[in-house]
Amino acid sequence: MRGQNNWRTFFDEHAPDYMGNVFTKNTLAEVDFIIKQLELDAGCTVLDVGCGTGRHSVELARRGYDVTGIDLSPGMLKQATQAAKRAGVEVKWMEADATTFEIDHQFDVCMCLCEGSFGLLGADDNPAEHDLATLRNIHKALKPGGKFILTALNAFRLIRLYNNDDVASGKLDPIYVIENYDMEYEISGQKKSLRVSERGFAPAELLLMLRISGFEVEYIGGGTAGNWGRRPLDLDEYEIMVIGRKP
């Protein structure tokens, strides 16, 4: 791991409680959506980048797909391993950074969902290069013709939340639309706080980044967890969804 990454620390410590978050409650419908929108063939290979506790990976494996999940956090992968065991399915888990992972074969489908890695910046990460590196790595991992689904934070929402005083105080970087804040949570009843940085994206920016990385974009619009569907982007919704393919 390069330098200090408070996201890894947070996810390691938060992992046992992660599935208590409200945005994790719609997994079955989200997997239905993935299968339909990406037209997944029976038994196809799926790479889940930033798989977290494996909620999408495990459900896809339960439905017969050949799934590999990668994540930066060993704590999250521990929970994912336990979830797969409870479900009686096999998923290949890999601890790796989304920007640098290496796998010796390619996949039919890749997904990067719910800020599993995209837009989450460590202290040493270059905001101009971090997420481009993730997209290029995913492109390399896809077979020609392979499909890709991504959700990313909506920059419009962040811009509407903050003002010039927040820019002056460092809460918001207006160049890259990076939100800098204290992540507060509890571990065994003890309150903890970590300073983290999370980047938002404008739709046109995502389109350009995907095209630079070699993808053809088939859809871009609203995509907030718990409310997936092909629809126009609401300025105040949390996430943007993009569906693309590798030519």
CSV table of C-alpha atoms in Angstrom, one decimal:
chain,number,residue,atom,x,y,z
A,1,MET,CA,0.0,0.0,0.0
A,2,ARG,CA,1.3,3.4,-0.9
A,3,GLY,CA,1.5,5.8,2.1
A,4,GLN,CA,-1.3,6.4,4.5
A,5,ASN,CA,-4.8,5.4,3.4
A,6,ASN,CA,-7.4,6.3,6.0
A,7,TRP,CA,-10.1,4.6,3.8
A,8,ARG,CA,-8.4,1.2,4.3
A,9,THR,CA,-8.2,1.8,8.1
A,10,PHE,CA,-11.9,2.9,8.2
A,11,PHE,CA,-13.1,-0.1,6.2
A,12,ASP,CA,-11.0,-2.6,8.2
A,13,GLU,CA,-12.6,-1.3,11.4
A,14,HIS,CA,-16.1,-0.7,10.1
A,15,ALA,CA,-16.3,-4.0,8.2
A,16,PRO,CA,-18.3,-6.0,10.9
A,17,ASP,CA,-20.9,-3.2,10.9
A,18,TYR,CA,-20.9,-2.4,7.1
A,19,MET,CA,-24.0,-4.4,6.2
A,20,GLY,CA,-26.0,-2.3,8.7
A,21,ASN,CA,-25.8,0.7,6.4
A,22,VAL,CA,-29.1,1.5,4.7
A,23,PHE,CA,-27.7,1.5,1.2
A,24,THR,CA,-26.8,-2.2,1.5
A,25,LYS,CA,-30.5,-3.3,1.7
A,26,ASN,CA,-31.4,-3.6,-2.0
A,27,THR,CA,-28.8,-6.2,-3.1
A,28,LEU,CA,-31.2,-8.6,-4.7
A,29,ALA,CA,-32.9,-6.0,-6.9
A,30,GLU,CA,-29.4,-4.5,-7.7
A,31,VAL,CA,-28.2,-7.9,-8.9
A,32,ASP,CA,-31.4,-8.4,-10.9
A,33,PHE,CA,-30.6,-5.0,-12.5
A,34,ILE,CA,-27.0,-5.9,-13.3
A,35,ILE,CA,-27.9,-9.2,-14.9
A,36,LYS,CA,-30.6,-7.5,-17.1
A,37,GLN,CA,-28.8,-4.4,-18.1
A,38,LEU,CA,-25.4,-6.1,-18.8
A,39,GLU,CA,-27.1,-9.1,-20.4
A,40,LEU,CA,-25.1,-11.6,-18.4
A,41,ASP,CA,-24.9,-15.0,-20.0
A,42,ALA,CA,-25.1,-18.0,-17.7
A,43,GLY,CA,-21.8,-18.8,-16.1
A,44,CYS,CA,-19.9,-15.8,-17.4
A,45,THR,CA,-16.9,-14.4,-15.5
A,46,VAL,CA,-17.4,-11.3,-13.3
A,47,LEU,CA,-14.8,-9.1,-11.6
A,48,ASP,CA,-16.1,-7.0,-8.7
A,49,VAL,CA,-13.6,-4.1,-8.1
A,50,GLY,CA,-13.9,-2.7,-4.6
A,51,CYS,CA,-16.1,-5.7,-3.6
A,52,GLY,CA,-16.3,-4.8,0.1
A,53,THR,CA,-18.2,-7.4,2.1
A,54,GLY,CA,-19.1,-9.1,-1.2
A,55,ARG,CA,-22.8,-8.5,-1.2
A,56,HIS,CA,-23.0,-8.3,-5.0
A,57,SER,CA,-20.3,-10.9,-5.6
A,58,VAL,CA,-21.9,-13.5,-3.3
A,59,GLU,CA,-25.4,-13.1,-4.8
A,60,LEU,CA,-24.0,-13.3,-8.4
A,61,ALA,CA,-22.1,-16.5,-7.4
A,62,ARG,CA,-25.3,-17.9,-5.9
A,63,ARG,CA,-26.9,-17.4,-9.3
A,64,GLY,CA,-24.2,-19.4,-11.0
A,65,TYR,CA,-21.7,-16.8,-12.2
A,66,ASP,CA,-17.9,-17.2,-11.8
A,67,VAL,CA,-17.0,-14.3,-9.6
A,68,THR,CA,-13.7,-12.7,-8.4
A,69,GLY,CA,-13.8,-9.9,-5.9
A,70,ILE,CA,-10.9,-7.6,-5.1
A,71,ASP,CA,-10.7,-5.0,-2.3
A,72,LEU,CA,-8.0,-3.0,-0.5
A,73,SER,CA,-9.3,-3.9,2.9
A,74,PRO,CA,-8.5,-7.2,4.5
A,75,GLY,CA,-11.3,-6.6,7.1
A,76,MET,CA,-13.9,-6.3,4.4
A,77,LEU,CA,-12.6,-9.4,2.6
A,78,LYS,CA,-12.9,-11.3,5.8
A,79,GLN,CA,-16.6,-10.4,6.0
A,80,ALA,CA,-16.9,-11.3,2.3
A,81,THR,CA,-15.3,-14.7,2.9
A,82,GLN,CA,-17.7,-15.4,5.7
A,83,ALA,CA,-20.7,-14.3,3.6
A,84,ALA,CA,-19.8,-16.7,0.8
A,85,LYS,CA,-19.4,-19.5,3.3
A,86,ARG,CA,-22.8,-18.9,4.8
A,87,ALA,CA,-24.3,-18.8,1.3
A,88,GLY,CA,-22.5,-22.0,0.3
A,89,VAL,CA,-20.9,-20.5,-2.8
A,90,GLU,CA,-17.3,-20.1,-4.0
A,91,VAL,CA,-15.9,-16.6,-4.8
A,92,LYS,CA,-12.3,-15.9,-5.5
A,93,TRP,CA,-11.2,-13.1,-3.2
A,94,MET,CA,-8.1,-10.9,-3.7
A,95,GLU,CA,-6.6,-8.2,-1.5
A,96,ALA,CA,-5.4,-5.5,-4.0
A,97,ASP,CA,-5.5,-1.8,-4.9
A,98,ALA,CA,-7.9,-1.0,-7.7
A,99,THR,CA,-5.3,1.1,-9.4
A,100,THR,CA,-2.5,-1.5,-9.5
A,101,PHE,CA,-4.1,-5.0,-9.3
A,102,GLU,CA,-2.9,-7.7,-11.7
A,103,ILE,CA,-4.8,-10.7,-12.8
A,104,ASP,CA,-3.6,-13.2,-15.4
A,105,HIS,CA,-6.9,-13.6,-17.3
A,106,GLN,CA,-9.7,-11.4,-18.5
A,107,PHE,CA,-13.4,-11.2,-17.6
A,108,ASP,CA,-16.7,-11.0,-19.4
A,109,VAL,CA,-18.0,-8.3,-17.0
A,110,CYS,CA,-16.4,-5.9,-14.5
A,111,MET,CA,-18.2,-3.8,-12.0
A,112,CYS,CA,-17.2,-1.0,-9.6
A,113,LEU,CA,-20.1,-0.1,-7.4
A,114,CYS,CA,-21.1,2.1,-4.4
A,115,GLU,CA,-17.7,3.8,-4.0
A,116,GLY,CA,-16.0,0.5,-3.4
A,117,SER,CA,-12.8,2.1,-4.7
A,118,PHE,CA,-13.7,4.8,-7.3
A,119,GLY,CA,-13.2,8.3,-5.9
A,120,LEU,CA,-11.8,7.3,-2.6
A,121,LEU,CA,-8.5,9.1,-2.2
A,122,GLY,CA,-5.6,8.2,0.1
A,123,ALA,CA,-3.2,10.9,1.4
A,124,ASP,CA,-0.7,10.3,-1.4
A,125,ASP,CA,-3.0,9.8,-4.3
A,126,ASN,CA,-3.0,12.1,-7.2
A,127,PRO,CA,-6.6,13.1,-7.9
A,128,ALA,CA,-5.9,13.6,-11.6
A,129,GLU,CA,-4.5,10.1,-12.0
A,130,HIS,CA,-6.0,7.9,-9.3
A,131,ASP,CA,-9.4,7.0,-10.9
A,132,LEU,CA,-8.0,7.0,-14.4
A,133,ALA,CA,-5.6,4.4,-13.3
A,134,THR,CA,-8.6,2.4,-11.9
A,135,LEU,CA,-10.5,2.6,-15.2
A,136,ARG,CA,-7.4,1.7,-17.3
A,137,ASN,CA,-6.8,-1.3,-15.0
A,138,ILE,CA,-10.4,-2.4,-15.4
A,139,HIS,CA,-10.2,-2.0,-19.1
A,140,LYS,CA,-7.2,-4.2,-19.2
A,141,ALA,CA,-9.0,-6.9,-17.1
A,142,LEU,CA,-12.0,-7.0,-19.5
A,143,LYS,CA,-12.3,-9.3,-22.6
A,144,PRO,CA,-13.0,-7.5,-25.9
A,145,GLY,CA,-16.7,-6.8,-26.0
A,146,GLY,CA,-16.9,-7.1,-22.2
A,147,LYS,CA,-19.4,-5.0,-20.2
A,148,PHE,CA,-18.6,-2.6,-17.4
A,149,ILE,CA,-20.9,-0.9,-14.8
A,150,LEU,CA,-19.7,1.9,-12.5
A,151,THR,CA,-21.3,4.1,-9.9
A,152,ALA,CA,-19.6,7.3,-8.8
A,153,LEU,CA,-20.3,10.3,-6.5
A,154,ASN,CA,-22.4,13.0,-8.1
A,155,ALA,CA,-20.3,16.3,-8.2
A,156,PHE,CA,-23.5,18.4,-8.6
A,157,ARG,CA,-24.8,17.3,-5.3
A,158,LEU,CA,-21.5,18.2,-3.5
A,159,ILE,CA,-21.4,21.6,-5.2
A,160,ARG,CA,-24.9,22.4,-4.0
A,161,LEU,CA,-24.0,21.3,-0.5
A,162,TYR,CA,-21.0,23.6,0.0
A,163,ASN,CA,-20.1,27.3,-0.4
A,164,ASN,CA,-17.1,29.6,-0.7
A,165,ASP,CA,-16.4,29.5,3.0
A,166,ASP,CA,-16.1,25.7,2.8
A,167,VAL,CA,-13.7,26.1,0.0
A,168,ALA,CA,-11.6,28.5,2.1
A,169,SER,CA,-11.6,26.1,5.1
A,170,GLY,CA,-10.5,23.2,2.9
A,171,LYS,CA,-13.7,21.2,3.3
A,172,LEU,CA,-14.2,21.2,-0.5
A,173,ASP,CA,-11.5,21.3,-3.3
A,174,PRO,CA,-13.4,23.0,-6.1
A,175,ILE,CA,-10.9,22.0,-8.8
A,176,TYR,CA,-11.4,18.2,-8.4
A,177,VAL,CA,-14.6,18.4,-6.4
A,178,ILE,CA,-13.1,16.6,-3.4
A,179,GLU,CA,-14.9,16.5,-0.2
A,180,ASN,CA,-12.6,16.4,2.9
A,181,TYR,CA,-14.3,15.5,6.1
A,182,ASP,CA,-14.0,13.6,9.3
A,183,MET,CA,-15.5,10.1,9.1
A,184,GLU,CA,-17.0,9.4,12.5
A,185,TYR,CA,-17.9,5.9,13.7
A,186,GLU,CA,-17.8,3.5,16.7
A,187,ILE,CA,-15.7,0.5,17.4
A,188,SER,CA,-16.9,-1.6,20.4
A,189,GLY,CA,-18.6,1.5,21.8
A,190,GLN,CA,-15.6,3.7,21.4
A,191,LYS,CA,-16.1,6.8,19.1
A,192,LYS,CA,-13.5,7.2,16.4
A,193,SER,CA,-12.8,9.7,13.7
A,194,LEU,CA,-10.6,9.6,10.6
A,195,ARG,CA,-10.0,12.4,8.0
A,196,VAL,CA,-10.9,11.1,4.6
A,197,SER,CA,-11.2,12.5,1.0
A,198,GLU,CA,-13.8,11.6,-1.5
A,199,ARG,CA,-14.1,12.9,-5.1
A,200,GLY,CA,-17.2,13.7,-7.0
A,201,PHE,CA,-17.6,13.6,-10.7
A,202,ALA,CA,-19.6,15.4,-13.4
A,203,PRO,CA,-21.2,13.3,-16.1
A,204,ALA,CA,-19.2,14.9,-18.9
A,205,GLU,CA,-16.0,14.2,-16.9
A,206,LEU,CA,-16.9,10.6,-16.5
A,207,LEU,CA,-17.7,10.2,-20.2
A,208,LEU,CA,-14.3,11.7,-21.1
A,209,MET,CA,-12.4,9.5,-18.5
A,210,LEU,CA,-14.1,6.4,-19.8
A,211,ARG,CA,-13.3,7.2,-23.4
A,212,ILE,CA,-9.7,8.1,-22.6
A,213,SER,CA,-9.5,4.7,-20.9
A,214,GLY,CA,-10.8,2.9,-24.0
A,215,PHE,CA,-14.5,2.3,-23.2
A,216,GLU,CA,-17.5,3.0,-25.3
A,217,VAL,CA,-20.3,4.4,-23.1
A,218,GLU,CA,-23.8,3.0,-23.6
A,219,TYR,CA,-25.6,4.7,-20.7
A,220,ILE,CA,-25.1,7.5,-18.1
A,221,GLY,CA,-27.7,8.7,-15.7
A,222,GLY,CA,-29.0,8.4,-12.1
A,223,GLY,CA,-27.7,5.5,-10.1
A,224,THR,CA,-28.0,6.0,-6.4
A,225,ALA,CA,-27.8,2.7,-4.4
A,226,GLY,CA,-31.3,1.6,-3.5
A,227,ASN,CA,-32.8,3.4,-6.5
A,228,TRP,CA,-31.1,2.0,-9.5
A,229,GLY,CA,-32.8,2.4,-12.9
A,230,ARG,CA,-32.3,4.0,-16.3
A,231,ARG,CA,-33.4,7.6,-15.8
A,232,PRO,CA,-32.1,11.2,-16.0
A,233,LEU,CA,-29.7,12.3,-13.3
A,234,ASP,CA,-31.2,14.3,-10.5
A,235,LEU,CA,-28.8,17.0,-9.4
A,236,ASP,CA,-29.2,16.1,-5.7
A,237,GLU,CA,-28.9,12.4,-5.9
A,238,TYR,CA,-25.9,10.7,-4.4
A,239,GLU,CA,-24.5,8.7,-7.3
A,240,ILE,CA,-24.1,8.6,-11.1
A,241,MET,CA,-24.3,5.3,-13.0
A,242,VAL,CA,-22.4,4.5,-16.2
A,243,ILE,CA,-22.6,1.4,-18.3
A,244,GLY,CA,-20.0,0.8,-21.0
A,245,ARG,CA,-18.2,-1.8,-22.9
A,246,LYS,CA,-14.7,-2.6,-24.1
A,247,PRO,CA,-14.7,-2.5,-28.0
